[in-house]
Short mmCIF file of C-alpha atoms in Angstrom, two decimals:
data_model
loop_
_atom_site.label_atom_id
_atom_site.label_comp_id
_atom_site.label_asym_id
_atom_site.label_seq_id
_atom_site.Cartn_x
_atom_site.Cartn_y
_atom_site.Cartn_z
CA MET A 296 -15.30 -26.51 44.16
CA GLY A 297 -16.14 -26.55 40.33
CA TYR A 298 -17.39 -24.33 37.89
CA ALA A 299 -20.23 -26.76 36.98
CA SER A 300 -23.23 -24.40 38.79
CA TYR A 301 -22.87 -21.85 41.36
CA THR A 302 -25.00 -18.27 41.99
CA ILE A 303 -23.73 -14.82 40.59
CA GLN A 304 -25.64 -11.32 41.09
CA ARG A 305 -25.80 -9.50 37.84
CA ASN A 306 -27.99 -6.41 37.22
CA GLY A 307 -29.39 -7.10 40.98
CA GLU A 308 -30.74 -10.55 40.86
CA THR A 309 -28.88 -13.99 41.17
CA ILE A 310 -28.76 -16.52 38.71
CA GLU A 311 -27.33 -19.96 38.32
CA ALA A 312 -24.18 -19.92 36.01
CA GLY A 313 -21.88 -22.39 35.36
CA TYR A 314 -20.83 -24.58 32.00
CA GLY A 315 -23.67 -27.06 33.59
CA ILE A 316 -26.15 -24.70 33.23
CA ASP A 317 -28.43 -24.63 30.10
CA ALA A 318 -29.51 -21.25 28.58
CA THR A 319 -30.33 -19.48 25.63
CA CYS A 320 -27.98 -16.85 24.25
CA GLU A 321 -29.10 -13.32 25.59
CA GLU A 322 -28.42 -11.88 21.93
CA PRO A 323 -31.97 -10.73 21.52
CA GLY A 324 -33.77 -12.48 18.66
CA CYS A 325 -31.40 -15.71 18.98
CA ASP A 326 -32.41 -18.67 20.20
CA ALA A 327 -29.42 -20.95 19.88
CA ASP A 328 -29.05 -23.22 22.86
CA ILE A 329 -25.54 -22.50 25.61
CA ASP A 330 -24.45 -22.87 28.54
CA ARG A 331 -23.33 -20.92 31.41
CA GLY A 332 -19.96 -21.49 31.23
CA LEU A 333 -16.92 -19.44 31.34
CA ALA A 334 -16.95 -20.11 27.21
CA HIS A 335 -20.11 -18.33 26.53
CA LEU A 336 -18.92 -15.50 28.83
CA CYS A 337 -18.75 -11.46 27.98
CA GLY A 338 -15.77 -10.20 29.75
CA GLN A 339 -13.63 -11.99 32.54
CA THR A 340 -15.74 -11.59 35.42
CA PRO A 341 -19.36 -13.67 36.00
CA GLY A 342 -21.93 -11.08 36.67
CA GLY A 343 -20.17 -8.54 34.68
CA ASP A 344 -17.03 -6.31 34.78
CA GLU A 345 -15.37 -2.72 33.56
CA ASN A 346 -15.52 -3.98 29.96
CA GLY A 347 -17.98 -6.76 29.98
CA CYS A 348 -21.75 -7.04 30.78
CA GLY A 349 -21.66 -10.67 32.17
CA GLY A 350 -24.24 -11.83 29.86
CA TYR A 351 -23.79 -15.52 28.06
CA TYR A 352 -23.81 -15.67 24.40
CA CYS A 353 -23.82 -18.26 21.85
CA GLY A 354 -19.95 -18.06 19.21
CA SER A 355 -22.00 -16.11 16.52
CA HIS A 356 -22.32 -13.33 19.19
CA LEU A 357 -19.59 -13.41 21.32
CA TYR A 358 -16.33 -11.70 19.74
CA ILE A 359 -12.83 -12.31 20.57
CA GLY A 360 -11.64 -9.85 23.26
CA PRO A 361 -8.36 -7.71 22.61
CA SER A 362 -6.84 -9.19 25.29
CA GLU A 363 -7.21 -12.20 27.63
CA GLU A 364 -7.13 -9.61 30.16
CA ILE A 365 -10.22 -8.18 28.85
CA GLY A 366 -11.96 -11.46 27.64
CA ASP A 367 -14.31 -11.81 24.85
CA LEU A 368 -16.94 -9.51 24.05
CA CYS A 369 -20.11 -9.28 22.70
CA GLY A 370 -20.96 -7.09 20.20
CA ARG A 371 -22.36 -4.37 22.35
CA CYS A 372 -19.38 -4.08 24.33
CA ILE A 373 -16.88 -4.55 21.98
CA ALA A 374 -18.33 -1.52 20.15
CA ALA A 375 -18.28 0.22 23.12
CA LEU A 376 -14.67 -0.64 23.83
CA THR A 377 -14.13 0.22 20.69
CA ARG A 378 -15.57 4.14 21.68
CA GLN A 379 -13.65 4.72 24.79
CA GLN A 380 -9.67 3.82 22.98
#
């Protein structure tokens, strides 16, 4: 099994994910073309986890996370993590 296309549950709905799935950055107002691969994922787990929302963002809206265990994060999630610390 590869990661080109698979389905996940996120916010109560089933969506397609994977690097073979074309998408648009989920940052409001951004229309950058991306895919729903792990390179664009906020957090470590497709669908979301304790630190990341599970959204997919372009390189301008996805930031290097504080550790490999947390993964890269969108602006809202990195701000929330900073407030928790």
